Tab-separated table of C-alpha atoms and ligand atoms in Angstrom:
chain	number	residue	atom	x	y	z
K	1	MET	CA	110.882	156.279	49.328
K	2	VAL	CA	107.360	156.461	50.636
K	3	GLU	CA	105.617	156.950	47.319
K	4	ARG	CA	103.945	160.356	47.255
K	5	THR	CA	102.285	160.031	43.886
K	6	ALA	CA	98.895	159.483	45.471
K	7	GLU	CA	97.391	161.797	48.013
K	8	PRO	CA	96.800	160.583	51.552
K	9	ASP	CA	93.255	159.473	52.395
K	10	PRO	CA	91.326	162.734	52.990
K	11	ALA	CA	89.992	161.403	56.238
K	12	TRP	CA	93.547	160.877	57.569
K	13	THR	CA	94.424	164.436	56.647
K	14	ALA	CA	91.197	165.823	58.159
K	15	VAL	CA	91.833	164.031	61.463
K	16	ASP	CA	95.448	165.216	61.393
K	17	SER	CA	94.190	168.795	61.016
K	18	TYR	CA	91.717	168.258	63.837
K	19	ILE	CA	94.485	167.017	66.115
K	20	SER	CA	96.761	169.889	65.149
K	21	ASP	CA	94.056	172.528	65.520
K	22	LYS	CA	92.909	171.244	68.936
K	23	LEU	CA	96.218	170.307	70.528
K	24	LEU	CA	99.149	172.095	68.849
K	25	GLY	CA	98.055	175.640	68.366
K	26	ALA	CA	99.597	178.235	66.037
K	27	ASP	CA	103.402	177.973	65.869
K	28	ALA	CA	105.019	180.847	64.027
K	29	VAL	CA	108.518	179.356	64.404
K	30	LEU	CA	107.627	175.984	62.893
K	31	ALA	CA	105.544	177.648	60.129
K	32	ALA	CA	108.535	179.844	59.274
K	33	THR	CA	110.785	176.747	59.233
K	34	LEU	CA	108.541	174.997	56.690
K	35	ALA	CA	108.325	178.159	54.592
K	36	ALA	CA	112.125	178.574	54.616
K	37	ASN	CA	112.575	174.916	53.670
K	38	ALA	CA	110.180	175.226	50.751
K	39	ALA	CA	111.845	178.438	49.574
K	40	ALA	CA	115.233	176.698	49.666
K	41	GLY	CA	113.914	173.730	47.657
K	42	LEU	CA	114.168	171.148	50.428
K	43	PRO	CA	112.007	168.033	50.056
K	44	ASP	CA	108.757	168.006	52.045
K	45	ILE	CA	109.742	164.979	54.160
K	46	ASP	CA	109.881	166.469	57.647
K	47	VAL	CA	107.802	164.853	60.348
K	48	SER	CA	104.253	166.202	60.459
K	49	PRO	CA	103.225	168.793	63.109
K	50	ALA	CA	101.502	166.105	65.232
K	51	GLN	CA	104.508	163.764	64.882
K	52	GLY	CA	106.858	166.614	65.835
K	53	ARG	CA	104.783	167.154	68.985
K	54	MET	CA	104.971	163.412	69.670
K	55	LEU	CA	108.763	163.590	69.525
K	56	HIS	CA	108.673	166.565	71.881
K	57	VAL	CA	106.447	164.767	74.343
K	58	LEU	CA	108.560	161.592	74.240
K	59	ALA	CA	111.708	163.668	74.891
K	60	ARG	CA	110.070	165.238	77.914
K	61	MET	CA	108.752	161.856	79.154
K	62	ALA	CA	112.318	160.542	78.905
K	63	GLY	CA	113.670	163.557	80.774
K	64	ALA	CA	116.166	163.938	77.971
K	65	ARG	CA	119.079	166.321	78.554
K	66	ARG	CA	121.210	165.013	75.641
K	67	ILE	CA	119.575	164.230	72.331
K	68	LEU	CA	121.121	162.791	69.161
K	69	GLU	CA	119.359	163.196	65.799
K	70	ILE	CA	120.490	161.516	62.604
K	71	GLY	CA	119.006	163.309	59.557
K	72	THR	CA	118.420	167.036	60.091
K	73	LEU	CA	116.876	168.239	56.772
K	74	GLY	CA	115.692	171.772	57.588
K	75	GLY	CA	115.591	171.267	61.358
K	76	TYR	CA	111.802	170.852	61.816
K	77	SER	CA	112.103	167.725	64.051
K	78	THR	CA	115.308	169.202	65.534
K	79	ILE	CA	113.322	172.196	66.830
K	80	CYS	CA	110.545	170.022	68.158
K	81	LEU	CA	113.099	167.955	70.108
K	82	ALA	CA	115.328	170.820	71.259
K	83	ARG	CA	112.373	172.609	72.747
K	84	ALA	CA	111.999	169.647	75.124
K	85	LEU	CA	115.471	170.206	76.581
K	86	PRO	CA	115.983	171.724	80.004
K	87	ASP	CA	118.412	174.594	80.578
K	88	GLY	CA	121.931	173.307	79.784
K	89	GLY	CA	120.583	170.552	77.533
K	90	ARG	CA	122.226	169.711	74.226
K	91	LEU	CA	121.139	168.305	70.857
K	92	VAL	CA	123.507	167.079	68.189
K	93	SER	CA	121.996	166.612	64.700
K	94	LEU	CA	123.867	164.944	61.808
K	95	GLU	CA	123.265	165.897	58.137
K	96	ILE	CA	125.164	164.977	55.020
K	97	ASP	CA	123.880	167.749	52.749
K	98	PRO	CA	125.595	171.110	53.493
K	99	HIS	CA	122.673	172.999	51.951
K	100	HIS	CA	120.217	171.270	54.260
K	101	ALA	CA	122.515	171.939	57.196
K	102	ASP	CA	122.778	175.644	56.365
K	103	ILE	CA	118.989	176.019	56.165
K	104	ALA	CA	118.600	174.044	59.381
K	105	ARG	CA	121.103	176.224	61.263
K	106	ALA	CA	119.242	179.335	60.119
K	107	ASN	CA	115.862	177.902	61.189
K	108	ILE	CA	117.326	176.764	64.542
K	109	ALA	CA	118.790	180.266	65.135
K	110	ALA	CA	115.407	181.832	64.306
K	111	ALA	CA	113.890	179.476	66.854
K	112	GLU	CA	116.444	180.805	69.418
K	113	LEU	CA	117.814	177.326	69.927
K	114	ALA	CA	121.265	177.791	68.410
K	115	ALA	CA	123.004	177.673	71.796
K	116	MET	CA	121.752	174.174	72.521
K	117	VAL	CA	121.903	172.669	69.026
K	118	ASP	CA	124.958	171.496	67.099
K	119	VAL	CA	124.298	170.555	63.453
K	120	ARG	CA	127.268	168.531	62.173
K	121	THR	CA	127.746	168.153	58.416
K	122	GLY	CA	128.996	164.880	56.986
K	123	ALA	CA	128.064	161.265	56.314
K	124	ALA	CA	126.449	160.254	59.583
K	125	LEU	CA	128.101	156.806	59.847
K	126	GLU	CA	131.458	158.541	59.752
K	127	THR	CA	130.467	161.259	62.186
K	128	LEU	CA	129.052	158.647	64.505
K	129	ASP	CA	132.326	156.615	64.388
K	130	GLN	CA	134.148	159.785	65.356
K	131	MET	CA	131.708	160.470	68.208
K	132	ILE	CA	132.125	156.935	69.536
K	133	ALA	CA	135.919	157.136	69.281
K	134	ALA	CA	135.844	160.489	71.120
K	135	GLY	CA	133.779	159.016	73.932
K	136	GLU	CA	130.765	161.269	73.246
K	137	GLY	CA	127.566	160.284	74.918
K	138	PRO	CA	125.671	158.754	76.460
K	139	PHE	CA	122.610	160.328	74.859
K	140	ASP	CA	119.241	160.084	76.578
K	141	LEU	CA	117.232	159.980	73.325
K	142	VAL	CA	118.264	159.195	69.755
K	143	PHE	CA	116.042	159.995	66.689
K	144	ILE	CA	117.067	158.122	63.545
K	145	ASP	CA	115.635	159.695	60.343
K	146	ALA	CA	118.253	159.705	57.589
K	147	ASP	CA	118.995	157.301	54.702
K	148	LYS	CA	117.111	154.120	55.376
K	149	PRO	CA	119.735	151.618	54.040
K	150	SER	CA	122.033	152.693	56.906
K	151	ASN	CA	119.517	152.055	59.658
K	152	VAL	CA	121.250	148.995	61.085
K	153	GLY	CA	124.507	150.961	61.231
K	154	TYR	CA	122.675	153.888	62.853
K	155	MET	CA	121.077	151.571	65.439
K	156	ASN	CA	124.448	150.026	66.291
K	157	ALA	CA	125.953	153.507	66.665
K	158	ALA	CA	122.964	154.595	68.772
K	159	LEU	CA	123.575	151.656	71.078
K	160	ALA	CA	127.278	152.563	71.386
K	161	LEU	CA	126.240	156.123	72.395
K	162	SER	CA	123.538	154.962	74.802
K	163	ARG	CA	123.054	154.042	78.453
K	164	PRO	CA	120.444	151.677	79.910
K	165	GLY	CA	117.202	153.595	79.624
K	166	THR	CA	118.075	155.515	76.469
K	167	THR	CA	115.066	156.039	74.158
K	168	ILE	CA	115.659	155.240	70.460
K	169	ILE	CA	113.089	156.283	67.803
K	170	VAL	CA	113.328	155.400	64.108
K	171	ASP	CA	111.154	157.135	61.559
K	172	ASN	CA	109.558	155.554	58.405
K	173	VAL	CA	109.595	151.929	59.295
K	174	VAL	CA	106.234	151.019	57.691
K	175	ARG	CA	106.468	152.766	54.318
K	176	GLU	CA	102.875	152.214	53.261
K	177	GLY	CA	103.192	148.574	54.116
K	178	GLY	CA	106.292	148.171	51.977
K	179	VAL	CA	108.042	146.710	55.014
K	180	LEU	CA	106.150	143.439	54.336
K	181	ASP	CA	107.801	142.963	50.900
K	182	ALA	CA	110.496	140.394	51.607
K	183	THR	CA	111.513	140.301	47.892
K	184	SER	CA	111.730	144.088	47.435
K	185	ASP	CA	114.813	145.397	45.653
K	186	ASP	CA	114.191	148.901	47.089
K	187	PRO	CA	117.242	149.561	49.303
K	188	ARG	CA	115.022	151.512	51.689
K	189	ILE	CA	112.714	148.525	52.200
K	190	ILE	CA	115.728	146.184	52.500
K	191	GLY	CA	117.260	148.515	55.018
K	192	THR	CA	114.035	148.734	57.069
K	193	ARG	CA	113.579	144.967	57.114
K	194	ALA	CA	117.224	144.555	58.142
K	195	LEU	CA	116.548	146.944	61.020
K	196	PHE	CA	113.590	144.823	62.235
K	197	ASP	CA	115.742	141.674	61.966
K	198	MET	CA	118.560	143.306	63.911
K	199	VAL	CA	116.302	144.740	66.623
K	200	SER	CA	114.510	141.409	66.966
K	201	GLN	CA	117.868	139.738	67.685
K	202	GLU	CA	119.294	142.483	69.947
K	203	PRO	CA	119.021	141.575	73.613
K	204	ARG	CA	119.913	145.132	74.644
K	205	LEU	CA	116.692	146.522	73.202
K	206	THR	CA	113.036	146.393	74.126
K	207	ALA	CA	111.106	147.613	71.114
K	208	THR	CA	107.801	148.007	69.322
K	209	ALA	CA	106.657	149.802	66.191
K	210	VAL	CA	103.604	152.015	65.892
K	211	GLN	CA	101.859	152.524	62.555
K	212	THR	CA	100.717	156.044	61.747
K	213	VAL	CA	98.383	157.614	59.180
K	214	GLY	CA	97.894	161.289	58.449
K	215	ALA	CA	99.151	164.059	56.233
K	216	LYS	CA	102.295	162.005	55.758
K	217	LYS	CA	100.300	159.033	54.605
K	218	TRP	CA	100.739	155.515	56.087
K	219	ASP	CA	104.062	155.049	57.840
K	220	GLY	CA	105.310	154.402	61.357
K	221	PHE	CA	107.884	154.718	64.092
K	222	LEU	CA	109.996	152.085	65.760
K	223	LEU	CA	110.192	152.899	69.482
K	224	ALA	CA	112.854	151.278	71.646
K	225	ILE	CA	114.397	151.580	75.064
K	226	VAL	CA	117.898	150.293	75.851
K	227	GLY	CA	117.462	147.502	78.348
K	228	PRO	CA	116.143	143.973	78.242
K	229	ALA	CA	112.417	143.280	78.298
K	230	SER	CA	111.281	142.485	81.801
V	301	SAH	N1	114.362	164.699	60.657
V	301	SAH	C1	113.918	165.615	59.615
V	301	SAH	C2	113.798	164.951	58.297
V	301	SAH	C3	115.045	164.282	57.762
V	301	SAH	S1	114.955	163.823	56.068
V	301	SAH	C4	112.609	166.212	60.025
V	301	SAH	O1	111.713	165.449	60.372
V	301	SAH	O2	112.447	167.415	59.958
V	301	SAH	C5	116.409	162.910	55.904
V	301	SAH	C6	117.708	163.728	55.941
V	301	SAH	O3	118.792	162.765	56.055
V	301	SAH	C7	117.935	164.527	54.649
V	301	SAH	O4	118.210	165.895	54.983
V	301	SAH	C8	119.174	163.896	54.070
V	301	SAH	O5	120.053	164.784	53.378
V	301	SAH	C9	119.873	163.281	55.287
V	301	SAH	N2	120.765	162.176	54.991
V	301	SAH	C10	120.679	161.262	53.992
V	301	SAH	N3	121.732	160.426	54.038
V	301	SAH	C11	122.506	160.824	55.081
V	301	SAH	C12	123.739	160.368	55.590
V	301	SAH	N4	124.422	159.350	55.053
V	301	SAH	N5	124.273	161.044	56.706
V	301	SAH	C13	123.630	162.073	57.234
V	301	SAH	N6	122.435	162.563	56.739
V	301	SAH	C14	121.909	161.969	55.655
V	302	DHB	C1	111.572	159.930	52.996
V	302	DHB	C2	112.358	160.114	54.102
V	302	DHB	C3	111.846	160.434	55.321
V	302	DHB	O1	112.613	160.585	56.402
V	302	DHB	C4	110.487	160.557	55.479
V	302	DHB	O2	110.003	160.881	56.677
V	302	DHB	C5	109.660	160.483	54.385
V	302	DHB	C6	110.180	160.105	53.161
V	302	DHB	C7	112.096	159.565	51.700
V	302	DHB	O3	113.295	159.411	51.582
V	302	DHB	O4	111.358	159.486	50.790
V	303	MG	MG1	111.502	160.581	58.157
């Protein structure tokens, strides 16, 4: 887990607020989503508003018509991504916790996105195996944000459900610098380091990682495109 015992640096939070106030505007749907999540007791581990907008912008840059998300929680990032879809677009989001999935479906319906979004309940590695066996895909963009020990498995599944040019984004790959701890016994750190090792050896991916600070403290995204580096 990204430790949340300490508060983020106040300057990071202030700049995050500045960015949100200037560029994001009021968003009653996303505010209602966060309120519903809190009322339902969901953990406060959604992407931040500015990160949600980043996902939205990346999906539009990619021209994504089919999006796969692994880790729904209450659907905050789901809504940010689904709003990027054109008419006829589809988003599939995978969630293991039926309570989270129920809250997400309600939030997605309130966002008037239910027709384009399919929240599937179950252990994502199993759902992904079924999707691969059924020949689902290719997806244009995959957002991986579930249990961190499974990230190598999720990246392999994302590749199986991809085409050349697919965008793959993984959340929480810096973990307040925890990624540097080669002797960590935290399965989340071990999983994150295994992901970097796998991506570094994977000729089908061109990747980088971007560190972020803000209301969600110090963390980062891995950003990849399916296709060799040129
Ligand atoms: N993407 C969300 C946050 C996801 S939090 C957002 O930014 O709004 C991570 C979610 O992954 C949690 O809801 C958790 O229940 C789910 N999860 C954990 N392990 C999982 C698994 N094995 N399969 C599917 N979902 C899982
Ligand atoms: C955790 C998970 C997340 O996806 C995230 O963005 C932040 C924290 C966690 O498991 O602690
Ligand atoms: Mg996350």
